[in-house]
Amino acid sequence: MNTLRKLNSLPPLRSVGGAYRLFAGKDQKKDSVGQKSRQPEKPQDKQKSKASGKARSAGSTDSAKKTTKVTLINGEGVGRELMDAVQEVICAVKAPIEWDVHDEFKAKDSDDVSPEVLQSLRANKVGIKGPVDSRHWQRQIRKQFAQFAYVSLCSHIEGLDSPYGDFDVVIIRDQMEGDYSGIEHLVVPGVMQTIKVSTTAGAARIAEFVFNYAVKNKRKRITVAHKANIMRMTDGNFLEAMRAEADKHVDDVLFEERYLDTCILKILLKPHKCDVMVSSSMYGDVLRVIAGGMMGVPGICPGYSVSSLGTVFDCRMKACHDLAGKDLANPTGPLLSAALMLRHVKMDKQADQVDCAIRKVYKDTDIRTPDVGGKAKCSEFVKAVCDCL
């Protein structure tokens, strides 16, 4: 009876969940910093929850069909025909992409990036571009959008002649600092100087990105290429940032540091043992070109520039003005970059289809453009890819 009186003296409870909170509330802990434990669902809201679940499911189906607007920069030289190839394949795979096409990518009377291109990229936050040879234009767009890193995905394509066997290497390089900082001056007549910049914040930013990329994409090894034995302060700063980030991921990723020349030997002699390689700007550019050549020709290695303001996809191929309009350019790199773009905007199914179609053409046919030993035209290769789709 005493127990019953004590129970009757308690305030009325609205639900079993309320009783649980009354007696267990003091023992509940926060799941993470700044976040409270998730409250139990109220019994009377179950029907509403089911209905909202169905609505969310329907909404997710609709979002899969939602059109994504993408900035497309034709570039120069063979750029227009390569970007036409990208649009044709994206259309064939029925990906809901709306193109914001820019033929004019330079400002009037200068090599600056045109205001229209900048405005489009800021609005859409995703873009794909053809080749642009102007170093000033490339430097400006990197700085305008704080594109601090460039990611190259280099892998063997079955059917392309290569003595390097099967490999799958990701090369990530700094784009804002290092030897490519773009700071040069004349000291005295006959003596020029370039300044290699390395900041603690910049090195830490790319280190964090590299390790997060490896964990997200289930990569197991990160190798940093450096010359800190010679450039103790600049390369030393870059290396220290990598070491500090590696200490946070000791259970997730194996970290190793190697001199640049050792890395080059390793990627050439044992490419199957390379996973993610990271370095400052110029070293990474060397590694990227070598890995692209290992695929068959440098221009077919796809990649993208990383920024919190947006992502721009390209394969860093030359404009090849002498081939412009002759239908002889190799569209493999831009098409593989387009597949990466589809994956970036959560169109994974279409991305897989495009990637598989490109590789199927190389594996099962002899359709090749002249740069990789074939006689086919660009349009013929694109048609073969579309036929596979």
mmCIF file of C-alpha atoms in Angstrom:
data_model
loop_
_atom_site.group_PDB
_atom_site.id
_atom_site.type_symbol
_atom_site.label_atom_id
_atom_site.label_comp_id
_atom_site.label_asym_id
_atom_site.label_seq_id
_atom_site.Cartn_x
_atom_site.Cartn_y
_atom_site.Cartn_z
ATOM 1 C CA MET A 1 0.000 0.000 0.000
ATOM 2 C CA ASN A 2 2.861 2.389 0.817
ATOM 3 C CA THR A 3 4.353 1.683 -2.624
ATOM 4 C CA LEU A 4 0.989 2.336 -4.273
ATOM 5 C CA ARG A 5 0.638 5.659 -2.427
ATOM 6 C CA LYS A 6 4.103 6.709 -3.647
ATOM 7 C CA LEU A 7 3.205 5.855 -7.213
ATOM 8 C CA ASN A 8 -0.075 7.762 -6.967
ATOM 9 C CA SER A 9 1.813 10.804 -5.696
ATOM 10 C CA LEU A 10 3.910 11.012 -8.905
ATOM 11 C CA PRO A 11 2.888 13.542 -11.604
ATOM 12 C CA PRO A 12 0.729 12.028 -14.372
ATOM 13 C CA LEU A 13 2.717 10.551 -17.303
ATOM 14 C CA ARG A 14 1.563 11.070 -20.883
ATOM 15 C CA SER A 15 3.295 8.016 -22.318
ATOM 16 C CA VAL A 16 5.620 5.170 -21.607
ATOM 17 C CA GLY A 17 8.325 7.295 -23.222
ATOM 18 C CA GLY A 18 7.613 9.966 -20.638
ATOM 19 C CA ALA A 19 8.111 7.469 -17.808
ATOM 20 C CA TYR A 20 11.375 6.381 -19.328
ATOM 21 C CA ARG A 21 12.592 9.966 -19.487
ATOM 22 C CA LEU A 22 11.505 10.670 -15.908
ATOM 23 C CA PHE A 23 13.461 7.796 -14.359
ATOM 24 C CA ALA A 24 16.327 7.502 -16.836
ATOM 25 C CA GLY A 25 16.860 11.124 -17.815
ATOM 26 C CA LYS A 26 19.696 11.680 -15.340
ATOM 27 C CA ASP A 27 21.651 8.754 -16.769
ATOM 28 C CA GLN A 28 21.305 9.673 -20.418
ATOM 29 C CA LYS A 29 24.532 10.823 -22.086
ATOM 30 C CA LYS A 30 25.082 12.907 -25.139
ATOM 31 C CA ASP A 31 25.872 10.852 -28.207
ATOM 32 C CA SER A 32 28.416 13.391 -29.396
ATOM 33 C CA VAL A 33 29.580 16.876 -28.602
ATOM 34 C CA GLY A 34 26.733 19.337 -28.884
ATOM 35 C CA GLN A 35 24.090 16.696 -29.779
ATOM 36 C CA LYS A 36 21.449 15.278 -27.448
ATOM 37 C CA SER A 37 20.278 11.681 -27.469
ATOM 38 C CA ARG A 38 17.558 10.999 -29.970
ATOM 39 C CA GLN A 39 14.174 11.019 -28.238
ATOM 40 C CA PRO A 40 11.986 7.899 -28.557
ATOM 41 C CA GLU A 41 9.254 8.192 -31.136
ATOM 42 C CA LYS A 42 5.866 8.931 -29.620
ATOM 43 C CA PRO A 43 3.338 6.099 -30.092
ATOM 44 C CA GLN A 44 0.637 8.423 -31.371
ATOM 45 C CA ASP A 45 2.962 9.676 -34.149
ATOM 46 C CA LYS A 46 3.671 6.266 -35.701
ATOM 47 C CA GLN A 47 1.109 6.642 -38.474
ATOM 48 C CA LYS A 48 2.433 10.100 -39.286
ATOM 49 C CA SER A 49 5.960 8.716 -39.298
ATOM 50 C CA LYS A 50 4.998 5.980 -41.776
ATOM 51 C CA ALA A 51 3.300 8.522 -44.003
ATOM 52 C CA SER A 52 6.295 10.852 -43.917
ATOM 53 C CA GLY A 53 8.551 7.873 -44.664
ATOM 54 C CA LYS A 54 6.540 7.136 -47.812
ATOM 55 C CA ALA A 55 6.737 10.798 -48.748
ATOM 56 C CA ARG A 56 10.497 10.802 -48.274
ATOM 57 C CA SER A 57 10.778 7.683 -50.407
ATOM 58 C CA ALA A 58 8.766 9.281 -53.171
ATOM 59 C CA GLY A 59 10.817 12.433 -52.807
ATOM 60 C CA SER A 60 14.066 10.507 -53.192
ATOM 61 C CA THR A 61 12.762 8.990 -56.422
ATOM 62 C CA ASP A 62 11.905 12.444 -57.703
ATOM 63 C CA SER A 63 15.329 13.815 -56.710
ATOM 64 C CA ALA A 64 17.005 11.090 -58.738
ATOM 65 C CA LYS A 65 15.252 12.519 -61.802
ATOM 66 C CA LYS A 66 15.858 16.123 -60.843
ATOM 67 C CA THR A 67 17.845 18.047 -63.438
ATOM 68 C CA THR A 68 21.286 19.233 -62.391
ATOM 69 C CA LYS A 69 22.692 22.332 -64.042
ATOM 70 C CA VAL A 70 26.354 22.099 -65.024
ATOM 71 C CA THR A 71 28.658 24.786 -66.405
ATOM 72 C CA LEU A 72 30.355 23.603 -69.605
ATOM 73 C CA ILE A 73 33.402 25.489 -70.892
ATOM 74 C CA ASN A 74 34.302 24.508 -74.441
ATOM 75 C CA GLY A 75 37.861 25.764 -74.177
ATOM 76 C CA GLU A 76 40.036 26.181 -77.262
ATOM 77 C CA GLY A 77 41.547 24.092 -80.047
ATOM 78 C CA VAL A 78 39.922 20.644 -79.990
ATOM 79 C CA GLY A 79 37.883 21.650 -76.948
ATOM 80 C CA ARG A 80 34.592 22.184 -78.735
ATOM 81 C CA GLU A 81 34.494 18.724 -80.359
ATOM 82 C CA LEU A 82 35.531 17.083 -77.090
ATOM 83 C CA MET A 83 32.796 18.855 -75.153
ATOM 84 C CA ASP A 84 30.317 17.968 -77.906
ATOM 85 C CA ALA A 85 31.350 14.339 -77.329
ATOM 86 C CA VAL A 86 30.670 14.717 -73.605
ATOM 87 C CA GLN A 87 27.181 16.127 -74.248
ATOM 88 C CA GLU A 88 26.391 13.343 -76.735
ATOM 89 C CA VAL A 89 27.361 10.570 -74.310
ATOM 90 C CA ILE A 90 25.551 12.189 -71.367
ATOM 91 C CA CYS A 91 22.450 12.387 -73.564
ATOM 92 C CA ALA A 92 22.824 8.728 -74.562
ATOM 93 C CA VAL A 93 22.992 7.607 -70.931
ATOM 94 C CA LYS A 94 19.886 9.715 -70.185
ATOM 95 C CA ALA A 95 21.460 11.588 -67.293
ATOM 96 C CA PRO A 96 19.283 14.582 -66.258
ATOM 97 C CA ILE A 97 21.923 17.245 -66.886
ATOM 98 C CA GLU A 98 21.155 20.778 -68.084
ATOM 99 C CA TRP A 99 24.174 22.385 -69.715
ATOM 100 C CA ASP A 100 25.148 26.018 -69.287
ATOM 101 C CA VAL A 101 27.476 26.198 -72.303
ATOM 102 C CA HIS A 102 30.172 28.864 -72.628
ATOM 103 C CA ASP A 103 32.004 29.301 -75.928
ATOM 104 C CA GLU A 104 33.659 32.515 -74.773
ATOM 105 C CA PHE A 105 35.682 31.738 -71.675
ATOM 106 C CA LYS A 106 38.071 34.722 -71.705
ATOM 107 C CA ALA A 107 37.299 38.316 -70.851
ATOM 108 C CA LYS A 108 37.386 40.843 -73.677
ATOM 109 C CA ASP A 109 40.891 41.983 -74.670
ATOM 110 C CA SER A 110 42.611 39.882 -71.997
ATOM 111 C CA ASP A 111 43.357 36.333 -70.830
ATOM 112 C CA ASP A 112 41.292 36.796 -67.663
ATOM 113 C CA VAL A 113 38.395 34.460 -66.950
ATOM 114 C CA SER A 114 35.196 35.964 -68.355
ATOM 115 C CA PRO A 115 32.692 37.297 -65.784
ATOM 116 C CA GLU A 116 29.975 35.079 -67.304
ATOM 117 C CA VAL A 117 31.992 31.920 -66.648
ATOM 118 C CA LEU A 118 32.728 32.975 -63.072
ATOM 119 C CA GLN A 119 29.066 33.790 -62.438
ATOM 120 C CA SER A 120 27.938 30.456 -63.885
ATOM 121 C CA LEU A 121 30.396 28.423 -61.817
ATOM 122 C CA ARG A 122 29.438 30.264 -58.641
ATOM 123 C CA ALA A 123 25.765 29.548 -59.297
ATOM 124 C CA ASN A 124 26.035 25.902 -60.403
ATOM 125 C CA LYS A 125 29.011 24.845 -58.238
ATOM 126 C CA VAL A 126 29.935 22.115 -60.723
ATOM 127 C CA GLY A 127 31.520 22.403 -64.134
ATOM 128 C CA ILE A 128 33.448 20.555 -66.815
ATOM 129 C CA LYS A 129 35.864 22.168 -69.218
ATOM 130 C CA GLY A 130 37.810 21.541 -72.369
ATOM 131 C CA PRO A 131 41.503 22.375 -72.762
ATOM 132 C CA VAL A 132 42.732 25.915 -72.157
ATOM 133 C CA ASP A 133 46.414 26.610 -72.836
ATOM 134 C CA SER A 134 46.614 30.049 -71.203
ATOM 135 C CA ARG A 135 48.608 29.772 -67.957
ATOM 136 C CA HIS A 136 47.243 33.116 -66.801
ATOM 137 C CA TRP A 137 43.647 31.913 -67.282
ATOM 138 C CA GLN A 138 44.348 28.690 -65.412
ATOM 139 C CA ARG A 139 46.029 30.508 -62.535
ATOM 140 C CA GLN A 140 43.211 33.016 -62.252
ATOM 141 C CA ILE A 141 40.404 30.465 -62.110
ATOM 142 C CA ARG A 142 42.322 28.554 -59.427
ATOM 143 C CA LYS A 143 42.627 31.677 -57.318
ATOM 144 C CA GLN A 144 39.084 32.924 -57.978
ATOM 145 C CA PHE A 145 37.643 29.631 -56.723
ATOM 146 C CA ALA A 146 40.365 28.678 -54.229
ATOM 147 C CA GLN A 147 40.974 25.385 -56.042
ATOM 148 C CA PHE A 148 43.556 24.163 -53.584
ATOM 149 C CA ALA A 149 43.948 20.589 -54.884
ATOM 150 C CA TYR A 150 43.782 18.631 -58.113
ATOM 151 C CA VAL A 151 42.870 14.930 -58.082
ATOM 152 C CA SER A 152 43.979 12.615 -60.918
ATOM 153 C CA LEU A 153 42.574 9.079 -61.154
ATOM 154 C CA CYS A 154 45.008 7.005 -63.197
ATOM 155 C CA SER A 155 44.177 3.370 -63.903
ATOM 156 C CA HIS A 156 44.948 0.734 -66.497
ATOM 157 C CA ILE A 157 42.486 0.476 -69.386
ATOM 158 C CA GLU A 158 42.304 -3.070 -70.661
ATOM 159 C CA GLY A 159 42.858 -3.111 -74.406
ATOM 160 C CA LEU A 160 45.320 -0.217 -74.438
ATOM 161 C CA ASP A 161 48.887 -1.365 -74.955
ATOM 162 C CA SER A 162 50.906 -0.726 -71.814
ATOM 163 C CA PRO A 163 53.926 -2.488 -70.292
ATOM 164 C CA TYR A 164 52.911 -1.502 -66.761
ATOM 165 C CA GLY A 165 50.191 -4.083 -66.118
ATOM 166 C CA ASP A 166 47.167 -3.454 -63.947
ATOM 167 C CA PHE A 167 47.323 -0.385 -61.685
ATOM 168 C CA ASP A 168 44.976 2.027 -59.973
ATOM 169 C CA VAL A 169 46.682 5.157 -58.614
ATOM 170 C CA VAL A 170 45.217 8.408 -57.291
ATOM 171 C CA ILE A 171 47.531 11.424 -57.431
ATOM 172 C CA ILE A 172 46.563 14.487 -55.398
ATOM 173 C CA ARG A 173 48.626 17.638 -55.682
ATOM 174 C CA ASP A 174 48.548 21.121 -54.248
ATOM 175 C CA GLN A 175 47.436 23.837 -56.686
ATOM 176 C CA MET A 176 47.795 27.021 -54.665
ATOM 177 C CA GLU A 177 51.262 26.881 -53.140
ATOM 178 C CA GLY A 178 54.705 25.367 -53.712
ATOM 179 C CA ASP A 179 56.665 25.993 -56.918
ATOM 180 C CA TYR A 180 53.467 26.962 -58.773
ATOM 181 C CA SER A 181 52.700 29.912 -56.502
ATOM 182 C CA GLY A 182 53.415 32.130 -59.498
ATOM 183 C CA ILE A 183 55.593 34.667 -57.645
ATOM 184 C CA GLU A 184 58.598 35.653 -59.742
ATOM 185 C CA HIS A 185 60.724 38.756 -60.113
ATOM 186 C CA LEU A 186 63.933 40.130 -61.568
ATOM 187 C CA VAL A 187 66.548 40.569 -58.858
ATOM 188 C CA VAL A 188 69.097 42.360 -61.048
ATOM 189 C CA PRO A 189 69.595 42.201 -64.819
ATOM 190 C CA GLY A 190 70.508 38.629 -65.666
ATOM 191 C CA VAL A 191 69.261 37.179 -62.323
ATOM 192 C CA MET A 192 65.678 35.958 -61.915
ATOM 193 C CA GLN A 193 64.038 34.491 -58.823
ATOM 194 C CA THR A 194 60.904 32.466 -58.110
ATOM 195 C CA ILE A 195 59.451 32.131 -54.629
ATOM 196 C CA LYS A 196 58.184 28.794 -53.359
ATOM 197 C CA VAL A 197 55.403 29.400 -50.851
ATOM 198 C CA SER A 198 54.281 26.940 -48.180
ATOM 199 C CA THR A 199 51.926 27.985 -45.390
ATOM 200 C CA THR A 200 50.907 26.009 -42.338
ATOM 201 C CA ALA A 201 47.209 26.555 -43.094
ATOM 202 C CA GLY A 202 47.571 25.543 -46.751
ATOM 203 C CA ALA A 203 49.532 22.379 -45.967
ATOM 204 C CA ALA A 204 47.063 21.385 -43.238
ATOM 205 C CA ARG A 205 44.114 21.929 -45.599
ATOM 206 C CA ILE A 206 45.401 19.579 -48.288
ATOM 207 C CA ALA A 207 46.565 17.030 -45.689
ATOM 208 C CA GLU A 208 43.061 16.886 -44.208
ATOM 209 C CA PHE A 209 41.522 16.518 -47.663
ATOM 210 C CA VAL A 210 43.876 13.695 -48.682
ATOM 211 C CA PHE A 211 43.232 11.562 -45.599
ATOM 212 C CA ASN A 212 39.483 12.171 -45.726
ATOM 213 C CA TYR A 213 39.520 11.166 -49.405
ATOM 214 C CA ALA A 214 41.406 7.957 -48.615
ATOM 215 C CA VAL A 215 39.022 6.970 -45.818
ATOM 216 C CA LYS A 216 35.893 7.810 -47.824
ATOM 217 C CA ASN A 217 37.085 5.870 -50.880
ATOM 218 C CA LYS A 218 38.505 2.947 -48.856
ATOM 219 C CA ARG A 219 42.084 3.553 -49.913
ATOM 220 C CA LYS A 220 44.646 1.895 -47.671
ATOM 221 C CA ARG A 221 47.966 3.642 -48.322
ATOM 222 C CA ILE A 222 49.042 7.281 -48.673
ATOM 223 C CA THR A 223 52.526 8.133 -49.926
ATOM 224 C CA VAL A 224 53.785 11.700 -49.707
ATOM 225 C CA ALA A 225 56.451 12.699 -52.244
ATOM 226 C CA HIS A 226 58.831 15.407 -51.045
ATOM 227 C CA LYS A 227 62.348 16.821 -51.064
ATOM 228 C CA ALA A 228 62.502 17.960 -47.456
ATOM 229 C CA ASN A 229 66.105 16.836 -47.326
ATOM 230 C CA ILE A 230 66.936 19.817 -49.576
ATOM 231 C CA MET A 231 64.083 22.284 -48.976
ATOM 232 C CA ARG A 232 63.865 21.834 -45.248
ATOM 233 C CA MET A 233 61.458 24.680 -44.509
ATOM 234 C CA THR A 234 58.927 24.577 -47.378
ATOM 235 C CA ASP A 235 58.812 20.826 -48.047
ATOM 236 C CA GLY A 236 59.426 20.286 -44.353
ATOM 237 C CA ASN A 237 56.274 22.247 -43.529
ATOM 238 C CA PHE A 238 54.259 20.209 -46.067
ATOM 239 C CA LEU A 239 55.617 16.976 -44.611
ATOM 240 C CA GLU A 240 54.882 17.972 -41.019
ATOM 241 C CA ALA A 241 51.245 18.688 -41.925
ATOM 242 C CA MET A 242 50.958 15.206 -43.451
ATOM 243 C CA ARG A 243 52.493 13.595 -40.370
ATOM 244 C CA ALA A 244 50.122 15.467 -38.048
ATOM 245 C CA GLU A 245 47.077 14.341 -40.054
ATOM 246 C CA ALA A 246 48.416 10.783 -40.298
ATOM 247 C CA ASP A 247 48.481 10.570 -36.484
ATOM 248 C CA LYS A 248 44.683 10.996 -36.528
ATOM 249 C CA HIS A 249 44.181 8.060 -38.919
ATOM 250 C CA VAL A 250 46.648 5.424 -37.721
ATOM 251 C CA ASP A 251 43.911 2.774 -37.653
ATOM 252 C CA ASP A 252 42.501 3.650 -41.081
ATOM 253 C CA VAL A 253 45.342 4.367 -43.503
ATOM 254 C CA LEU A 254 48.985 3.361 -43.829
ATOM 255 C CA PHE A 255 51.144 6.474 -44.245
ATOM 256 C CA GLU A 256 54.604 6.591 -45.778
ATOM 257 C CA GLU A 257 56.951 9.378 -46.863
ATOM 258 C CA ARG A 258 59.364 9.060 -49.779
ATOM 259 C CA TYR A 259 61.663 11.320 -51.751
ATOM 260 C CA LEU A 260 60.220 12.406 -55.087
ATOM 261 C CA ASP A 261 62.766 10.433 -57.138
ATOM 262 C CA THR A 262 61.959 7.278 -55.145
ATOM 263 C CA CYS A 263 58.236 7.794 -55.807
ATOM 264 C CA ILE A 264 58.849 8.121 -59.534
ATOM 265 C CA LEU A 265 60.828 4.866 -59.559
ATOM 266 C CA LYS A 266 58.113 3.121 -57.575
ATOM 267 C CA ILE A 267 55.252 4.189 -59.835
ATOM 268 C CA LEU A 268 57.212 3.054 -62.896
ATOM 269 C CA LEU A 269 58.581 -0.234 -61.520
ATOM 270 C CA LYS A 270 55.812 -1.291 -59.117
ATOM 271 C CA PRO A 271 52.669 0.665 -60.011
ATOM 272 C CA HIS A 272 50.409 -2.060 -58.588
ATOM 273 C CA LYS A 273 51.784 -1.215 -55.124
ATOM 274 C CA CYS A 274 50.901 2.479 -55.384
ATOM 275 C CA ASP A 275 47.593 3.697 -53.993
ATOM 276 C CA VAL A 276 47.253 7.402 -53.131
ATOM 277 C CA MET A 277 50.226 9.680 -53.816
ATOM 278 C CA VAL A 278 50.270 13.284 -52.646
ATOM 279 C CA SER A 279 52.731 16.122 -53.098
ATOM 280 C CA SER A 280 53.136 19.828 -53.618
ATOM 281 C CA SER A 281 52.333 21.459 -56.940
ATOM 282 C CA MET A 282 55.273 20.789 -59.272
ATOM 283 C CA TYR A 283 56.103 17.310 -57.945
ATOM 284 C CA GLY A 284 52.470 16.266 -58.337
ATOM 285 C CA ASP A 285 52.365 17.579 -61.880
ATOM 286 C CA VAL A 286 55.353 15.374 -62.756
ATOM 287 C CA LEU A 287 53.707 12.320 -61.190
ATOM 288 C CA ARG A 288 50.402 13.066 -62.948
ATOM 289 C CA VAL A 289 51.977 13.265 -66.395
ATOM 290 C CA ILE A 290 53.958 10.061 -65.813
ATOM 291 C CA ALA A 291 50.869 8.164 -64.618
ATOM 292 C CA GLY A 292 48.845 9.477 -67.553
ATOM 293 C CA GLY A 293 51.535 8.267 -69.944
ATOM 294 C CA MET A 294 51.384 4.860 -68.277
ATOM 295 C CA MET A 295 47.691 4.703 -69.220
ATOM 296 C CA GLY A 296 48.603 5.165 -72.864
ATOM 297 C CA VAL A 297 48.764 8.917 -73.409
ATOM 298 C CA PRO A 298 48.798 11.758 -70.795
ATOM 299 C CA GLY A 299 45.565 13.400 -71.960
ATOM 300 C CA ILE A 300 43.290 10.480 -71.050
ATOM 301 C CA CYS A 301 43.806 10.629 -67.271
ATOM 302 C CA PRO A 302 40.618 12.138 -65.769
ATOM 303 C CA GLY A 303 40.551 14.479 -62.803
ATOM 304 C CA TYR A 304 39.032 17.466 -61.080
ATOM 305 C CA SER A 305 39.922 20.585 -59.097
ATOM 306 C CA VAL A 306 38.793 20.708 -55.475
ATOM 307 C CA SER A 307 37.262 23.747 -53.795
ATOM 308 C CA SER A 308 34.610 24.494 -51.206
ATOM 309 C CA LEU A 309 33.069 26.840 -53.809
ATOM 310 C CA GLY A 310 32.582 24.185 -56.486
ATOM 311 C CA THR A 311 34.199 21.343 -58.438
ATOM 312 C CA VAL A 312 35.514 21.631 -61.998
ATOM 313 C CA PHE A 313 36.283 18.463 -63.984
ATOM 314 C CA ASP A 314 38.881 18.192 -66.732
ATOM 315 C CA CYS A 315 41.773 15.989 -67.850
ATOM 316 C CA ARG A 316 44.503 18.613 -68.321
ATOM 317 C CA MET A 317 45.040 17.832 -72.002
ATOM 318 C CA LYS A 318 46.548 20.249 -74.509
ATOM 319 C CA ALA A 319 44.364 22.278 -76.859
ATOM 320 C CA CYS A 320 46.104 20.738 -79.923
ATOM 321 C CA HIS A 321 45.183 23.602 -82.258
ATOM 322 C CA ASP A 322 46.647 21.736 -85.230
ATOM 323 C CA LEU A 323 43.980 19.020 -84.790
ATOM 324 C CA ALA A 324 41.050 21.395 -84.316
ATOM 325 C CA GLY A 325 38.146 20.621 -86.637
ATOM 326 C CA LYS A 326 39.733 17.431 -88.012
ATOM 327 C CA ASP A 327 37.739 15.013 -85.832
ATOM 328 C CA LEU A 328 40.950 13.289 -84.667
ATOM 329 C CA ALA A 329 41.127 14.214 -80.957
ATOM 330 C CA ASN A 330 40.896 11.459 -78.342
ATOM 331 C CA PRO A 331 37.723 11.960 -76.235
ATOM 332 C CA THR A 332 38.619 9.301 -73.637
ATOM 333 C CA GLY A 333 39.866 11.725 -70.973
ATOM 334 C CA PRO A 334 36.914 14.135 -71.165
ATOM 335 C CA LEU A 335 34.444 11.210 -71.169
ATOM 336 C CA LEU A 336 36.082 9.623 -68.111
ATOM 337 C CA SER A 337 36.003 13.056 -66.446
ATOM 338 C CA ALA A 338 32.292 13.264 -67.277
ATOM 339 C CA ALA A 339 31.786 9.924 -65.514
ATOM 340 C CA LEU A 340 33.490 11.379 -62.429
ATOM 341 C CA MET A 341 31.198 14.399 -62.680
ATOM 342 C CA LEU A 342 28.102 12.166 -62.762
ATOM 343 C CA ARG A 343 29.309 10.394 -59.645
ATOM 344 C CA HIS A 344 29.904 13.752 -57.968
ATOM 345 C CA VAL A 345 26.267 14.811 -58.550
ATOM 346 C CA LYS A 346 25.007 11.458 -57.180
ATOM 347 C CA MET A 347 24.170 9.886 -60.548
ATOM 348 C CA ASP A 348 26.153 6.739 -59.752
ATOM 349 C CA LYS A 349 24.239 4.433 -62.081
ATOM 350 C CA GLN A 350 24.873 6.604 -65.137
ATOM 351 C CA ALA A 351 28.488 7.142 -64.069
ATOM 352 C CA ASP A 352 29.091 3.383 -63.955
ATOM 353 C CA GLN A 353 27.435 2.951 -67.358
ATOM 354 C CA VAL A 354 29.615 5.588 -69.025
ATOM 355 C CA ASP A 355 32.816 4.280 -67.459
ATOM 356 C CA CYS A 356 32.009 0.686 -68.408
ATOM 357 C CA ALA A 357 31.063 1.659 -71.969
ATOM 358 C CA ILE A 358 34.381 3.429 -72.541
ATOM 359 C CA ARG A 359 36.361 0.479 -71.212
ATOM 360 C CA LYS A 360 34.251 -1.965 -73.229
ATOM 361 C CA VAL A 361 35.125 -0.160 -76.462
ATOM 362 C CA TYR A 362 38.826 -0.535 -75.704
ATOM 363 C CA LYS A 363 38.487 -4.126 -74.532
ATOM 364 C CA ASP A 364 36.176 -5.553 -77.197
ATOM 365 C CA THR A 365 36.866 -3.471 -80.325
ATOM 366 C CA ASP A 366 39.795 -2.083 -82.288
ATOM 367 C CA ILE A 367 38.291 1.417 -82.432
ATOM 368 C CA ARG A 368 41.150 3.735 -81.489
ATOM 369 C CA THR A 369 42.060 7.338 -82.263
ATOM 370 C CA PRO A 370 45.456 7.984 -83.933
ATOM 371 C CA ASP A 371 47.211 9.084 -80.708
ATOM 372 C CA VAL A 372 46.910 5.529 -79.321
ATOM 373 C CA GLY A 373 47.752 3.725 -82.541
ATOM 374 C CA GLY A 374 44.352 3.572 -84.230
ATOM 375 C CA LYS A 375 42.709 5.055 -87.305
ATOM 376 C CA ALA A 376 39.266 5.932 -85.974
ATOM 377 C CA LYS A 377 37.887 9.437 -85.764
ATOM 378 C CA CYS A 378 36.718 11.090 -82.565
ATOM 379 C CA SER A 379 33.082 10.830 -83.685
ATOM 380 C CA GLU A 380 33.477 7.095 -84.432
ATOM 381 C CA PHE A 381 34.800 6.421 -80.950
ATOM 382 C CA VAL A 382 31.950 8.416 -79.415
ATOM 383 C CA LYS A 383 29.403 6.506 -81.494
ATOM 384 C CA ALA A 384 30.876 3.196 -80.295
ATOM 385 C CA VAL A 385 30.530 4.341 -76.671
ATOM 386 C CA CYS A 386 26.928 5.422 -77.262
ATOM 387 C CA ASP A 387 26.178 2.067 -78.926
ATOM 388 C CA CYS A 388 27.446 0.304 -75.801
ATOM 389 C CA LEU A 389 25.095 2.411 -73.710
#
